[in-house]
PDB file of C-alpha atoms in Angstrom:
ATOM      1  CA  UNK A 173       0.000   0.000   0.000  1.00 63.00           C
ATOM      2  CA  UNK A 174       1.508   3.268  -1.232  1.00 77.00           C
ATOM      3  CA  UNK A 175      -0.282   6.646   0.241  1.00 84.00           C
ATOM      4  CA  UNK A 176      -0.890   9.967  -0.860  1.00 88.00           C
ATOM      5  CA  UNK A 177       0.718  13.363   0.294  1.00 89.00           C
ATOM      6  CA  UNK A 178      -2.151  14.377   2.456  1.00 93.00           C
ATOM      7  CA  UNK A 179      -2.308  10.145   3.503  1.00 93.00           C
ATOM      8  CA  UNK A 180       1.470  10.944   5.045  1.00 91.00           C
ATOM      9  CA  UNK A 181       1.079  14.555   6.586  1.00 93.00           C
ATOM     10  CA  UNK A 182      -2.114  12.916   8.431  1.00 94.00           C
ATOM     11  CA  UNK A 183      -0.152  10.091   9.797  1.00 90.00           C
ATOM     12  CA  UNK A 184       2.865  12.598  11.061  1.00 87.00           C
ATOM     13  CA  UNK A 185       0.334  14.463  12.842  1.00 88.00           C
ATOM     14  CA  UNK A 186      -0.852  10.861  14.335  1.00 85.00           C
ATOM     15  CA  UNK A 187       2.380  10.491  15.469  1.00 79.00           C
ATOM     16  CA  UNK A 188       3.331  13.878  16.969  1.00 74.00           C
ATOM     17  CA  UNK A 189      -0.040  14.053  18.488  1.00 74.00           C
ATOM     18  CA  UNK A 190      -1.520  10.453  19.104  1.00 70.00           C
ATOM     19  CA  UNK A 191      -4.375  11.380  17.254  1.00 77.00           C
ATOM     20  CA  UNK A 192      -6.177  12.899  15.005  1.00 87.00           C
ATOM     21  CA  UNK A 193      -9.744  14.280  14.604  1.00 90.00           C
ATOM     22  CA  UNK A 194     -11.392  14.446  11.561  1.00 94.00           C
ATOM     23  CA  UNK A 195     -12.804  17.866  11.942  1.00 94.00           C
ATOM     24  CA  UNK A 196      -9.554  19.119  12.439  1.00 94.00           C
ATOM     25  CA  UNK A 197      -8.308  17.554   9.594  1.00 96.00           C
ATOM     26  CA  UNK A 198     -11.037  18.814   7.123  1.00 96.00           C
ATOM     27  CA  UNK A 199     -10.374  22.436   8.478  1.00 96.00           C
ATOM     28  CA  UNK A 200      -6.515  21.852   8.379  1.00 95.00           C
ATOM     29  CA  UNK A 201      -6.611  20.325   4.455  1.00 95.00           C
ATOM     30  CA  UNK A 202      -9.737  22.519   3.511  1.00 95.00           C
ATOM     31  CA  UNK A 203     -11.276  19.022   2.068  1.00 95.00           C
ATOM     32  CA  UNK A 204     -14.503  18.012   3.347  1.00 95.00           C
ATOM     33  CA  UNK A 205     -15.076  15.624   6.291  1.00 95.00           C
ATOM     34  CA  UNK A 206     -16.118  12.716   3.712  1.00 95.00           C
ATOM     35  CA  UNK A 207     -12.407  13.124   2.507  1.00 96.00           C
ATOM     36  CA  UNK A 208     -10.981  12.713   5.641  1.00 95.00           C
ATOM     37  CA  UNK A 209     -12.716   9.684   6.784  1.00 94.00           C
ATOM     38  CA  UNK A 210     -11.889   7.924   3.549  1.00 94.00           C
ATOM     39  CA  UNK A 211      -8.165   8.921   4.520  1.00 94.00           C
ATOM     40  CA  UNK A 212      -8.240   7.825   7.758  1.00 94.00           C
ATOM     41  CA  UNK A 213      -9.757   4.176   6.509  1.00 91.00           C
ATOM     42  CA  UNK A 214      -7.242   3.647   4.285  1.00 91.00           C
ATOM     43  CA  UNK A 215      -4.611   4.219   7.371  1.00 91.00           C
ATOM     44  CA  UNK A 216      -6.477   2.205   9.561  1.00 87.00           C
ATOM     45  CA  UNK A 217      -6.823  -0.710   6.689  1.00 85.00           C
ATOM     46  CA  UNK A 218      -2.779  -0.342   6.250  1.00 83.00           C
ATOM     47  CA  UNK A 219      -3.094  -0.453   9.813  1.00 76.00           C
ATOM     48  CA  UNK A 220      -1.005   2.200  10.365  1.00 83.00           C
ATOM     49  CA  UNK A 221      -3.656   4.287  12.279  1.00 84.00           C
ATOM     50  CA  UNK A 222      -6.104   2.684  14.960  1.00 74.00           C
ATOM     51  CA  UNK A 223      -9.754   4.176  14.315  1.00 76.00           C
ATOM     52  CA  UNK A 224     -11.631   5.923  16.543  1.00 73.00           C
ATOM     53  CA  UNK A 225     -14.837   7.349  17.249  1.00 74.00           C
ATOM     54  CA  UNK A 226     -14.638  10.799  15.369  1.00 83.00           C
ATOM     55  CA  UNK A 227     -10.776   9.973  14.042  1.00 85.00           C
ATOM     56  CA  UNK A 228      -8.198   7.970  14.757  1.00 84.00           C
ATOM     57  CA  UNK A 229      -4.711   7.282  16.818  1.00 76.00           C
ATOM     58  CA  UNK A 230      -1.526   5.872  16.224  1.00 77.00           C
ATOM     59  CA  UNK A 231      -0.311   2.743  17.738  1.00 63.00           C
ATOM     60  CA  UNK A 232       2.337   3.048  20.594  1.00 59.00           C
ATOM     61  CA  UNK A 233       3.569   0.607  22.976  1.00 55.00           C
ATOM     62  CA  UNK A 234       3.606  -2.893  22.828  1.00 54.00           C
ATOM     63  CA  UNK A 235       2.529  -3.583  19.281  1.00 58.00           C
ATOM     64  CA  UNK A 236       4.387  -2.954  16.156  1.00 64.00           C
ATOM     65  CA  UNK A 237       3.249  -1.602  12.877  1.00 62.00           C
ATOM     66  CA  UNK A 238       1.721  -3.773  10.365  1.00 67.00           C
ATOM     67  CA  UNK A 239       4.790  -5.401   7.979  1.00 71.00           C
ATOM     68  CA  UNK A 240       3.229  -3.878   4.915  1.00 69.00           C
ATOM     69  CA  UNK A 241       2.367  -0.455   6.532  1.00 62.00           C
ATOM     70  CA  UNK A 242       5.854   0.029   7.668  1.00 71.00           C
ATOM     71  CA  UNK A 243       7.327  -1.189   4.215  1.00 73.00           C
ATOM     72  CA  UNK A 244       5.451   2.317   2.795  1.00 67.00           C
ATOM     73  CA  UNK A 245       5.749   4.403   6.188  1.00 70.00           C
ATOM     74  CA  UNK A 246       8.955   6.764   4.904  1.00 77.00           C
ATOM     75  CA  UNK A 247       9.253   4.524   1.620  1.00 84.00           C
ATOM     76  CA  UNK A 248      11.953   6.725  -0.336  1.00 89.00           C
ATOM     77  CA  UNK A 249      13.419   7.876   3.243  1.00 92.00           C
ATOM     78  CA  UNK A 250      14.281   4.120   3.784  1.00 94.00           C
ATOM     79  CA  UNK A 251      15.982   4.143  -0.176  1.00 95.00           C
ATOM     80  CA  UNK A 252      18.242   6.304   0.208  1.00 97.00           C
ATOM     81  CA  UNK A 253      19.359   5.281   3.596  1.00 98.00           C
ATOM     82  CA  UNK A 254      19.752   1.879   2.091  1.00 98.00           C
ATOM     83  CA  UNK A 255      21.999   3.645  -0.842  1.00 98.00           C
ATOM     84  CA  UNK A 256      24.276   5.215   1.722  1.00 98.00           C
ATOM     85  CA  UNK A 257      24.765   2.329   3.285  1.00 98.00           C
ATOM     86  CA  UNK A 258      25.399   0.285   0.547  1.00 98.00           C
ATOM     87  CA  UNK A 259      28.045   2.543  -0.383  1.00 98.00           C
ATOM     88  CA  UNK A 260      29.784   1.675   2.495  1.00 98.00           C
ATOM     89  CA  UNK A 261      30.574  -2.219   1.926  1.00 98.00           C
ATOM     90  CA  UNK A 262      33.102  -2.851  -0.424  1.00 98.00           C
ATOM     91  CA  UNK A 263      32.934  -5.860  -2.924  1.00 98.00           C
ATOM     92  CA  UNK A 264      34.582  -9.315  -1.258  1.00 98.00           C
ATOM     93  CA  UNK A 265      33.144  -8.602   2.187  1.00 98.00           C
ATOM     94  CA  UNK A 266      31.035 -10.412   4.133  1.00 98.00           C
ATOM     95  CA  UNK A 267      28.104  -9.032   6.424  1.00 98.00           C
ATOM     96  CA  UNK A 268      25.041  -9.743   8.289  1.00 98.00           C
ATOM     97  CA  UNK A 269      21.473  -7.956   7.407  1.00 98.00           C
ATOM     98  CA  UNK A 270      18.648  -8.184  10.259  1.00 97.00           C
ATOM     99  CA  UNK A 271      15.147  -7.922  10.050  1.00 94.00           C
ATOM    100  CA  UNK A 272      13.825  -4.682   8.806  1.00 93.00           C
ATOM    101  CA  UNK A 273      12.276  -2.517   6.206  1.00 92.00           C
ATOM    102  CA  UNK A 274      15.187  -0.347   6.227  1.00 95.00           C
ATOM    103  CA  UNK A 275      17.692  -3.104   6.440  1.00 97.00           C
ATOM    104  CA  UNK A 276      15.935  -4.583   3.093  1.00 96.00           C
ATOM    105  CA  UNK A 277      16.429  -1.504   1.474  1.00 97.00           C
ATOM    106  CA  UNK A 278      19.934  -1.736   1.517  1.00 98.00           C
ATOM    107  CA  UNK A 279      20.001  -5.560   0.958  1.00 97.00           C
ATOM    108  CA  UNK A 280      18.019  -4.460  -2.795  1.00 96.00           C
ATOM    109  CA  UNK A 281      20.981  -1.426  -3.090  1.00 97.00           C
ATOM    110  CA  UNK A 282      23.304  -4.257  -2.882  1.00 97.00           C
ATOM    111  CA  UNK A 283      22.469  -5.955  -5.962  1.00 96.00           C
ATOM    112  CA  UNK A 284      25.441  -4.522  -8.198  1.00 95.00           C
ATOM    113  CA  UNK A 285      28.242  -5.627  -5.419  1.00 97.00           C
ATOM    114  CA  UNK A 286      30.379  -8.481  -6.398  1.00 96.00           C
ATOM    115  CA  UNK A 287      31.797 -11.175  -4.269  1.00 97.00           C
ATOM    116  CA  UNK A 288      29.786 -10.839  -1.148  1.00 98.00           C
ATOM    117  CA  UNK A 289      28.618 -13.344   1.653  1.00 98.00           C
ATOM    118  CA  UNK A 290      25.337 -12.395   3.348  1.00 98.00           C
ATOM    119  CA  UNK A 291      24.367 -13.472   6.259  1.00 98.00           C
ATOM    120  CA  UNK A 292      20.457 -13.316   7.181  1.00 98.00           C
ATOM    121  CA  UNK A 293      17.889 -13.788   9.098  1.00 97.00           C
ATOM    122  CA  UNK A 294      15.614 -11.783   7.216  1.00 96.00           C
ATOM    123  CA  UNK A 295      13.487 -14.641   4.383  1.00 96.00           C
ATOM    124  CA  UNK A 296      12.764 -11.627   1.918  1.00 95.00           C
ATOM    125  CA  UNK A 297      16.301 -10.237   2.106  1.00 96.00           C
ATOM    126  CA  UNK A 298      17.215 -13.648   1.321  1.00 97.00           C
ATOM    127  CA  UNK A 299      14.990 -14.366  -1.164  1.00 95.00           C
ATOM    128  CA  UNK A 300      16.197 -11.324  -3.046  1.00 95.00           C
ATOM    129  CA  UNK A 301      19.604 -11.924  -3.153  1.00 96.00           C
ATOM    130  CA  UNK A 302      19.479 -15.989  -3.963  1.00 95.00           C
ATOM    131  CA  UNK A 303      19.326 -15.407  -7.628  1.00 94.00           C
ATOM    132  CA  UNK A 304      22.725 -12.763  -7.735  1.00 95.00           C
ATOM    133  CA  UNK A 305      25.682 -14.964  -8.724  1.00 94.00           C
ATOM    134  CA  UNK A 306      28.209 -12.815  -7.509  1.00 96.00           C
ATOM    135  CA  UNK A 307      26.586 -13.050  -3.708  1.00 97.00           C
ATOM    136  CA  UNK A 308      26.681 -15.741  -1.660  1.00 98.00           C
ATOM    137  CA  UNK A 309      23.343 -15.812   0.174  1.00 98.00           C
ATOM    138  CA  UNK A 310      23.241 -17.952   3.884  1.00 98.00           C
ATOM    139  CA  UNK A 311      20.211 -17.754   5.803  1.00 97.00           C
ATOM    140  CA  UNK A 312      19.879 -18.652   9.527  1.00 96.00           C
ATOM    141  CA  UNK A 313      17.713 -21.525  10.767  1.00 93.00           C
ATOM    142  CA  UNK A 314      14.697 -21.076  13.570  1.00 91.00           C
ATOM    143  CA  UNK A 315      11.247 -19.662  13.796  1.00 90.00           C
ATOM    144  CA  UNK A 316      10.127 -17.916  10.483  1.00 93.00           C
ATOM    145  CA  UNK A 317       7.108 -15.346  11.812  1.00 90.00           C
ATOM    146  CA  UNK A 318       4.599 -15.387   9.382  1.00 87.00           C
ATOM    147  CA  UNK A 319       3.924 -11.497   9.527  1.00 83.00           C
ATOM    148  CA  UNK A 320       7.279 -10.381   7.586  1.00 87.00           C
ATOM    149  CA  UNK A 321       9.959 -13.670   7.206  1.00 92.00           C
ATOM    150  CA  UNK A 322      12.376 -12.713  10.230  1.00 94.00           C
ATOM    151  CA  UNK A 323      13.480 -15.523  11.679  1.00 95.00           C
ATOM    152  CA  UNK A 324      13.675 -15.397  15.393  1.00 94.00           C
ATOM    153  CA  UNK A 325      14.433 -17.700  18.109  1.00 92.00           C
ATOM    154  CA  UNK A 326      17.588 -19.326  20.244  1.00 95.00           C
ATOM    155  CA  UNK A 327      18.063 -21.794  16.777  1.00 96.00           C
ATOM    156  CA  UNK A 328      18.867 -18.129  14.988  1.00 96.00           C
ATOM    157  CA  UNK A 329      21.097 -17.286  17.998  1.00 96.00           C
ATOM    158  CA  UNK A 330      22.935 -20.242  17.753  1.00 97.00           C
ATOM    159  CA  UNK A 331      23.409 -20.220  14.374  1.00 97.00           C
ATOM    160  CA  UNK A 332      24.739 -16.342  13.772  1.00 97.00           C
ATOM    161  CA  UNK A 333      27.552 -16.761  16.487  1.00 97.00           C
ATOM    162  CA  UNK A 334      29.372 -19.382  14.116  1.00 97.00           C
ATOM    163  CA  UNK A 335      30.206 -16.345  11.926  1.00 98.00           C
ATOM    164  CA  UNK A 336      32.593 -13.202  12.805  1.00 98.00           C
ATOM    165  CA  UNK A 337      31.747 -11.206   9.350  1.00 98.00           C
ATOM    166  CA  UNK A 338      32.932  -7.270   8.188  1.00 98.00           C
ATOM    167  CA  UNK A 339      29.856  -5.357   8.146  1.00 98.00           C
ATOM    168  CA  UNK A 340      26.529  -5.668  10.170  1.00 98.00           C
ATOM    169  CA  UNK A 341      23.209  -3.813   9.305  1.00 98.00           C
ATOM    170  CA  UNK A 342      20.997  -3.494  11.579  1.00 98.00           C
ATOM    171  CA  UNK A 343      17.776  -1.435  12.446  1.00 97.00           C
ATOM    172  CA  UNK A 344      15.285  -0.701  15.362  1.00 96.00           C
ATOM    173  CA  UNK A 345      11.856  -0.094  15.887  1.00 92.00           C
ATOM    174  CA  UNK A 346      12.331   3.080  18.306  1.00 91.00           C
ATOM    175  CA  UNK A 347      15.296   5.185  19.285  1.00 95.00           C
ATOM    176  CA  UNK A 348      15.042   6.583  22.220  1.00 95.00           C
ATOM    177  CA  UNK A 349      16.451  10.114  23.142  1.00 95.00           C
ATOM    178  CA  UNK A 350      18.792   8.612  25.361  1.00 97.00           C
ATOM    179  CA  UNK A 351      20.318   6.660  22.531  1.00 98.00           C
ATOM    180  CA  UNK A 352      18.703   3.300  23.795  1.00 98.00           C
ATOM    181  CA  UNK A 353      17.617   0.907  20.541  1.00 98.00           C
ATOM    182  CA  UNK A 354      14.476  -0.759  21.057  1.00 96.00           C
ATOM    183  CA  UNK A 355      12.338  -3.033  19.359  1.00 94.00           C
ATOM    184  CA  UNK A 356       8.854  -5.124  20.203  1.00 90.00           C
ATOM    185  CA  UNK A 357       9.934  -8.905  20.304  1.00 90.00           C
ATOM    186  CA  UNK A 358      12.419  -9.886  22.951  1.00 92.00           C
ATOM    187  CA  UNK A 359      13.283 -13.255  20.441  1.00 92.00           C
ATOM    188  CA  UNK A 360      14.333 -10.913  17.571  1.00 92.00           C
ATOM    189  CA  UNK A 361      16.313  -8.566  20.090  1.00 95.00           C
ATOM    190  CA  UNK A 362      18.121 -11.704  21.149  1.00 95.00           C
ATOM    191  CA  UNK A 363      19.325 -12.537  16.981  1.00 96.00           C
ATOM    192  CA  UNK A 364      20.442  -8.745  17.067  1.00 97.00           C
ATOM    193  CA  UNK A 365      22.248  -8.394  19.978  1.00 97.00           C
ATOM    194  CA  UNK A 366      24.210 -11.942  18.484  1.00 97.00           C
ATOM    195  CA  UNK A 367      24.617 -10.229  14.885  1.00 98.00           C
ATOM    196  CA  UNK A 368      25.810  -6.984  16.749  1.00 98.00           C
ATOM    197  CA  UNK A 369      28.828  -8.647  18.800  1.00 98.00           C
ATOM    198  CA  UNK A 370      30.194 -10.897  15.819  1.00 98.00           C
ATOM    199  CA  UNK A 371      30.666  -7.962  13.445  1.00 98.00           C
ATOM    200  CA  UNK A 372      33.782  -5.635  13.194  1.00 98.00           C
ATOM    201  CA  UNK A 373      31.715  -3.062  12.257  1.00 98.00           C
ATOM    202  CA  UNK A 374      27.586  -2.372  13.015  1.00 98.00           C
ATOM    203  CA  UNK A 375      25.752   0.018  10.893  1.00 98.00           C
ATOM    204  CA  UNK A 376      22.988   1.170  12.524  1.00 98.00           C
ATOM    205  CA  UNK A 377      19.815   2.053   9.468  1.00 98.00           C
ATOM    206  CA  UNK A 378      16.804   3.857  10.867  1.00 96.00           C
ATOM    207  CA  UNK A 379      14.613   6.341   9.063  1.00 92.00           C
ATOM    208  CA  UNK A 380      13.606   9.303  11.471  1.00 89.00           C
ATOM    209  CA  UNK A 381      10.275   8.165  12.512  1.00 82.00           C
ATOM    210  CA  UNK A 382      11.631   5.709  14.894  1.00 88.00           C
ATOM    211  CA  UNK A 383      13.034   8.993  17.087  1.00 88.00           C
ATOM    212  CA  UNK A 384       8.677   9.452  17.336  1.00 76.00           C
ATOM    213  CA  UNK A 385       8.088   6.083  18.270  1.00 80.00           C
ATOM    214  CA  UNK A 386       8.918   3.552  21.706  1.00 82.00           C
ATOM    215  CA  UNK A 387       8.670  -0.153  22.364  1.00 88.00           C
ATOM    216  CA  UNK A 388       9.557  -2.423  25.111  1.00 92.00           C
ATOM    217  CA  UNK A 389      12.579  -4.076  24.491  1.00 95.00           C
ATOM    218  CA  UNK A 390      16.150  -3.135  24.706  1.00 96.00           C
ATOM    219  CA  UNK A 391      18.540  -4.192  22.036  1.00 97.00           C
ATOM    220  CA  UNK A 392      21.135  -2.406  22.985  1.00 97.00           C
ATOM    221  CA  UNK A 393      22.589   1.086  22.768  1.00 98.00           C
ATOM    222  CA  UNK A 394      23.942   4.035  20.069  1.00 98.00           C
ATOM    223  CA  UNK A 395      27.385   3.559  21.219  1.00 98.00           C
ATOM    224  CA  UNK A 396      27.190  -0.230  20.353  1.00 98.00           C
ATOM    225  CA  UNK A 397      27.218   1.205  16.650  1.00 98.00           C
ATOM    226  CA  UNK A 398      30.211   2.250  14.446  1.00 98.00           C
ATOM    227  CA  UNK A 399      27.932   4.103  11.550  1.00 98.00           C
ATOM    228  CA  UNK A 400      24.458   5.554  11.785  1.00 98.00           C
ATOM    229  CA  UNK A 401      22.598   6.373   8.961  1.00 98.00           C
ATOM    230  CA  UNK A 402      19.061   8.137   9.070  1.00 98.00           C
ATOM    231  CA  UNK A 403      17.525  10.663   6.589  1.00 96.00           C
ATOM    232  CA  UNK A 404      17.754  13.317   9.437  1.00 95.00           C
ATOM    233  CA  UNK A 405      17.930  13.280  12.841  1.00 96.00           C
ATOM    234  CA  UNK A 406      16.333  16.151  14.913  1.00 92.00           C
ATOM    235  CA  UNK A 407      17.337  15.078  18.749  1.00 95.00           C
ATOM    236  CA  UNK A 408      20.500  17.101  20.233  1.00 97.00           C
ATOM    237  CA  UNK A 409      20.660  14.497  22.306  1.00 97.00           C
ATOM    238  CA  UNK A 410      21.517  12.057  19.879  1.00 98.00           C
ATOM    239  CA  UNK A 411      23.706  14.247  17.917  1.00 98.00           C
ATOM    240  CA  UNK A 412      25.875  14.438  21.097  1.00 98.00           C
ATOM    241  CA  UNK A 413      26.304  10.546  22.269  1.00 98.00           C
ATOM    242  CA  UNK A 414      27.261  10.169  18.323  1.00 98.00           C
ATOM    243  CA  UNK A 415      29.942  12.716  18.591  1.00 97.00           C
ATOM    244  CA  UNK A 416      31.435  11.641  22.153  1.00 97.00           C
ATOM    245  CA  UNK A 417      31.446   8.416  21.449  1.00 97.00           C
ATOM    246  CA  UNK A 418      32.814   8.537  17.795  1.00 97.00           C
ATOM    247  CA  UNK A 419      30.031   7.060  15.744  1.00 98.00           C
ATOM    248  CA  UNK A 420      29.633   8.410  12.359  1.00 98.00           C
ATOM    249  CA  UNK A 421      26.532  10.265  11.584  1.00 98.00           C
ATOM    250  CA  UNK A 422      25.331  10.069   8.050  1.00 98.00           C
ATOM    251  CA  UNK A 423      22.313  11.914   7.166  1.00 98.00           C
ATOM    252  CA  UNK A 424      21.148  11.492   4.204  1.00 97.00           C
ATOM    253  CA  UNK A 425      18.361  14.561   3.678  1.00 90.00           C
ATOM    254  CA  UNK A 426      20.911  17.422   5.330  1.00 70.00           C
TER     255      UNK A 426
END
């Protein structure tokens, strides 16, 4: 599901806010209430919104975003952080790529390297890659989850600490302002936290709607990360832990 212009600024506002009226709305886009609620359906059927009685709100907390809602949320955000990261592996390396929107973003901006071993526990990633020649495609065993192919689970766990690989790409549901990555399932957070400690270096994807968001569950922290690459990144805060603690800060929208 791609949306419109007025489709995106509505779920912004849904995330600054929590919610969003559709009176509000009609007066703010000078379209009529009918226009709205159609709007705010299509959200809600991406599930990206959560409808209400006279609008709707934006899902916080302890559930995720729908797979295919977040695979449009910040579509051509996540492409060009995928590019820039992509341009940081060399040909002949060999890297892991997690679970992720983002993170699949640069696995497709990888299709023109030569040579490389990939690592994943990410089925479309995978599935991408398989028929490239030049790459080398390995795939970790465990629990597939049927709601977007990441393989999770101790099987996963196991299986990603036989390899110490170049390059890791990674992403995260939420960043918090404290630099804190989190995500929303603790068996997923476990495969991370592997992939992060058997790379040399972790590159840390995230569009900057995950600075808007929380969830529950720690996978680690900023200063775990060698490279970050966003489209923009508006917290101080962040810009300071990335300077004291000498990770690279690649914005990609500046």
């Amino acid at each position: 599901m791609f949306i419109s212009g007025r489709q995106s600024e509505i779920l912004d506002l849904a995330k600054a806010e929590g919610r969003v009226l559709v009176d509000e709305l009609a007066a703010r886009f000078s379209v009529t209430p009918q226009t709205i609620r159609k709007d705010l359906n299509d959200l809600c059927d991406g599930r990206m919104l959560t409808r209400i009685h006279g609008g709707a709100i934006f899902t916080r907390g302890n559930e995720n975003v729908k797979y295919e809602a977040r695979r449009s949320i910040a579509y051509e955000e996540k492409q060009t952080i995928g590019q820039a990261a992509a341009a940081l592996i060399p040909d002949n390396s060999s890297l892991f790529i997690n679970i992720g929107t983002t993170t699949e973003a640069v696995g497709e901006a990888l299709l023109d390297h030569r040579e490389l071993m990939v690592i994943t526990n990410n089925i479309n990633v995978a599935n991408r890659l398989r028929v490239f020649p030049s790459i080398e495609v390995v795939i970790a065993g465990g629990v597939v989850r049927g709601a977007d192919g990441g393989i999770v689970g101790e099987a996963a766990v196991d299986f990603i600490r036989q390899f110490k690989v170049d390059y890791a790409v990674i992403g995260a549901s939420a960043i918090d302002r404290d630099g804190a990555l989190l995500d929303f399932d603790y068996r997923e957070v476990k495969v991370a936290q592997a992939i992060i400690a058997n790379a040399r270096h972790v590159i840390l994807v995230s569009d900057s709607t995950k600075f808007e968001r929380t969830a529950p569950v720690r996978i680690g922290h900023l200063t775990q990360v060698h490279t970050f690459i966003t489209d923009r990144c508006p917290l101080d805060s962040i810009r300071e832990i990335c300077s004291a603690q000498d990770v690279r800060l690649i914005e990609t929208q500046v």
